[in-house]
mmCIF file of C-alpha atoms in Angstrom:
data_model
loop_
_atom_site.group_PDB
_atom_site.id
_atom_site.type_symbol
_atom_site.label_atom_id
_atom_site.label_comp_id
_atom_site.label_asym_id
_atom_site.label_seq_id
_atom_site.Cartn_x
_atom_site.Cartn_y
_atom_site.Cartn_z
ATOM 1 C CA UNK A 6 17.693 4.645 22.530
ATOM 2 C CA UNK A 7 20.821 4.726 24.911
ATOM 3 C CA UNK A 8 19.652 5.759 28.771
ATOM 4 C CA UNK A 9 23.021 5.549 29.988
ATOM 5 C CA UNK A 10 26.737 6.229 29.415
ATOM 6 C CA UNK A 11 28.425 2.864 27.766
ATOM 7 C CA UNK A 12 32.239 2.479 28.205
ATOM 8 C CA UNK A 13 32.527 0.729 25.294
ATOM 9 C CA UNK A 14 30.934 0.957 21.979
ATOM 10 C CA UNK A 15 29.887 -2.669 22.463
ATOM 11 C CA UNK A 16 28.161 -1.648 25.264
ATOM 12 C CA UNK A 17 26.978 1.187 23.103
ATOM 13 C CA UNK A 18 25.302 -0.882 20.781
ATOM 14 C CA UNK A 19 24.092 -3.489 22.839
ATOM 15 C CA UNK A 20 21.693 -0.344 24.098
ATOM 16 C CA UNK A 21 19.403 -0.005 20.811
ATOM 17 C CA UNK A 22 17.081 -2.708 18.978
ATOM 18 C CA UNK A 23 18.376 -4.579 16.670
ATOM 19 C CA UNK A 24 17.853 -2.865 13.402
ATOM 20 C CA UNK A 25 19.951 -0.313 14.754
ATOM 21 C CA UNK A 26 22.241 -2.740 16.165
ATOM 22 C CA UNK A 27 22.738 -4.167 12.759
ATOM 23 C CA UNK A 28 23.488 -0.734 10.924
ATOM 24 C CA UNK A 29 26.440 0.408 14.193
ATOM 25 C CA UNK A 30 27.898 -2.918 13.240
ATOM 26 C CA UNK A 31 27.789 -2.726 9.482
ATOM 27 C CA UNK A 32 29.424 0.958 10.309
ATOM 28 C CA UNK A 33 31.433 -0.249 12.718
ATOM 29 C CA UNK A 34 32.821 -2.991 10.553
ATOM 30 C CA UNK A 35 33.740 -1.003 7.078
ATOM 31 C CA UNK A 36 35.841 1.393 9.447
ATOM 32 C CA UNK A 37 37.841 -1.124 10.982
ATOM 33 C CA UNK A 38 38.357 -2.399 7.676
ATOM 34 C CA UNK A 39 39.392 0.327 6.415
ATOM 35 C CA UNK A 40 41.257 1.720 9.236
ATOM 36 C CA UNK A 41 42.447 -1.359 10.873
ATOM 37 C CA UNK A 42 44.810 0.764 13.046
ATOM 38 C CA UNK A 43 42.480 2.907 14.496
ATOM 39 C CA UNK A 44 41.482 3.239 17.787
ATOM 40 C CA UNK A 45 37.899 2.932 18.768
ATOM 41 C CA UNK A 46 36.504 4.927 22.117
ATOM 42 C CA UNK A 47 33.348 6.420 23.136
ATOM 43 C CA UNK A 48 33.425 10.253 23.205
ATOM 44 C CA UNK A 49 30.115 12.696 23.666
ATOM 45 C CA UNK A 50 28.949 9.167 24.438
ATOM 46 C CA UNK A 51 28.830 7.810 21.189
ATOM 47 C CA UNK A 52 30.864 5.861 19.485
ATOM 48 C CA UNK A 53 34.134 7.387 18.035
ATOM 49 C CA UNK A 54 37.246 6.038 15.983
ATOM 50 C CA UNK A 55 40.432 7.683 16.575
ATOM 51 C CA UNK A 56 43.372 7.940 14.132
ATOM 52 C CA UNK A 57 47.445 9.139 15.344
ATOM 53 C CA UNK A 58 45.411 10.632 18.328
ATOM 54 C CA UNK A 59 43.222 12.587 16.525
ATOM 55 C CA UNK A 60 39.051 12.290 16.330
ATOM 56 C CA UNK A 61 38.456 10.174 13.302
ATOM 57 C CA UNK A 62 34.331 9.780 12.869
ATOM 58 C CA UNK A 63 31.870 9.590 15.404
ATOM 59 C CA UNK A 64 28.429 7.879 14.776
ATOM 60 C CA UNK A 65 25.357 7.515 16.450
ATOM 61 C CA UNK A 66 21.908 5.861 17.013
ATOM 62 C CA UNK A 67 18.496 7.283 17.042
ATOM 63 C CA UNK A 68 15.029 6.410 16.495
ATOM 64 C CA UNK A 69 15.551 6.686 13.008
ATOM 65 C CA UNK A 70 18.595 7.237 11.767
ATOM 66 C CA UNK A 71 22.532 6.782 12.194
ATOM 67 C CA UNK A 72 24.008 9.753 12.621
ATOM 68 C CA UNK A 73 27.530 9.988 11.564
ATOM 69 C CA UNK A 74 30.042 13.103 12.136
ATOM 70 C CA UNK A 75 32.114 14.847 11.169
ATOM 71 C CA UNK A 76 31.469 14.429 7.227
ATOM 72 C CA UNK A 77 33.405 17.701 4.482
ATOM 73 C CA UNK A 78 30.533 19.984 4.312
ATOM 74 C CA UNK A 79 31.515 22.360 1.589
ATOM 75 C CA UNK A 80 33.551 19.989 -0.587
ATOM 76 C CA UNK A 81 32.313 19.293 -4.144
ATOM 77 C CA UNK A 82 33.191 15.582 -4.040
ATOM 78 C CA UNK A 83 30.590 14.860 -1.672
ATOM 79 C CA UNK A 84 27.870 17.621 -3.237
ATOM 80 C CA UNK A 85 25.857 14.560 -4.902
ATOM 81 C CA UNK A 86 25.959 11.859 -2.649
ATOM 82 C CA UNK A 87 24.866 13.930 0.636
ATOM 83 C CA UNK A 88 22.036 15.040 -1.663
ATOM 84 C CA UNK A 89 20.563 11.676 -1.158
ATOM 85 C CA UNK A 90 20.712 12.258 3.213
ATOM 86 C CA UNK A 91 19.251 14.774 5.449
ATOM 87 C CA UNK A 92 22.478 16.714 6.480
ATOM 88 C CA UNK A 93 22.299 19.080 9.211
ATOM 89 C CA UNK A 94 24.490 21.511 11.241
ATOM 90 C CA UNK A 95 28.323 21.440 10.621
ATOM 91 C CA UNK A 96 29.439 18.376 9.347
ATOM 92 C CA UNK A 97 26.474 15.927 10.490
ATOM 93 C CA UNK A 98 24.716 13.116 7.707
ATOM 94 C CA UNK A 99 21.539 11.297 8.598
ATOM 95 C CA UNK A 100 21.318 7.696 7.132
ATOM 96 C CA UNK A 101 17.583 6.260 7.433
ATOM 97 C CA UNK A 102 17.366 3.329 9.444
ATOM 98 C CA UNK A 103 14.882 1.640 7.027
ATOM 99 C CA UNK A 104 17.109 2.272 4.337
ATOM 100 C CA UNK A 105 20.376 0.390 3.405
ATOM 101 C CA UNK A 106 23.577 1.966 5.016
ATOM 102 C CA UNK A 107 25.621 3.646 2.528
ATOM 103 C CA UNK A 108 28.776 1.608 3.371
ATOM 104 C CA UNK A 109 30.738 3.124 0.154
ATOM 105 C CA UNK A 110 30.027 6.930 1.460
ATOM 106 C CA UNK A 111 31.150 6.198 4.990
ATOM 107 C CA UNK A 112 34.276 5.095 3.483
ATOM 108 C CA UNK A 113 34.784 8.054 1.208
ATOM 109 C CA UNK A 114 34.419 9.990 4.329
ATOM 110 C CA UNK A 115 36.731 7.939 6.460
ATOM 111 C CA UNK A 116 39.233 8.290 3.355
ATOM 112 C CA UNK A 117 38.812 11.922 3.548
ATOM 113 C CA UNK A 118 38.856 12.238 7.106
ATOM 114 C CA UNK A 119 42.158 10.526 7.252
ATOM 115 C CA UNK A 120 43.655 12.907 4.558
ATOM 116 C CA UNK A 121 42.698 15.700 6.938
ATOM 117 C CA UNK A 122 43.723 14.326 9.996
ATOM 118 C CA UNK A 123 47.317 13.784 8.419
ATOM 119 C CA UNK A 124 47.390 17.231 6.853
ATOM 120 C CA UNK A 125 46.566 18.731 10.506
ATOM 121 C CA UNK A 126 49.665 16.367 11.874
ATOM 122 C CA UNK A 127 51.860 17.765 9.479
ATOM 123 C CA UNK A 128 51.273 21.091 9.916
ATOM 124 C CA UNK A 129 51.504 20.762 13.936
ATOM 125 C CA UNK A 130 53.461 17.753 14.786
ATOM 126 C CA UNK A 131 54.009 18.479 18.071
ATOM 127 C CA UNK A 132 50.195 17.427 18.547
ATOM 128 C CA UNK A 133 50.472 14.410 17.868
ATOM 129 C CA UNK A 134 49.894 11.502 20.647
#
């Protein structure tokens, strides 16, 4: 697990074995895809994507699990496949490290997440950065 404060998320990463290692990359990799024009950073010292200046997703390495934030908690869409995943607090998922990521949810989330992120623009432009 990470003992110090990375700059980067490569240097995030670089911090964890390598299953873990593997699964931040696979994550890593189906956001940029999606989102080509986001901007990654490290906030809360984890890795983040960033979308128009706004907090995209953040994910995160532990022992056993990716964590990834913030996912819809509430919404009906997602009901079934966070049934699947440990889910805790507001708007946290827990993917298994031993288990295959779930590189079709993240994206649903992402997808989502960018739908929200637009609706908050337009209803404060002035916010935007």
């Amino acid at each position: 697990m990470a003992t110090t404060k990375p700059g980067t998320i490569d240097g995030y990463i670089a911090e964890f074995p390598k299953p873990a290692q593997i699964a931040l990359e696979e994550i890593r990799a189906a956001i940029k895809k999606e989102v080509p024009e986001a901007e990654e950073t490290i906030s809360y010292s984890i890795p983040t994507f960033k979308l128009n200046g706004q907090y995209l997703v953040y994910f995160a390495a532990y022992k056993n699990h990716i964590g990834f934030y913030p996912v819809p908690t509430g919404n009906s869409i997602f009901e079934k496949e966070f049934s699947a995943y440990k889910t805790t607090g507001k708007g946290a998922i827990q993917f298994p490290l031993d288990k295959q990521m779930p590189l079709r949810l993240i994206v649903k989330i992402v997808k989502f997440r960018i739908k929200e992120n637009l609706k908050k623009i337009a209803a404060n432009p002035k916010k935007e950065k």
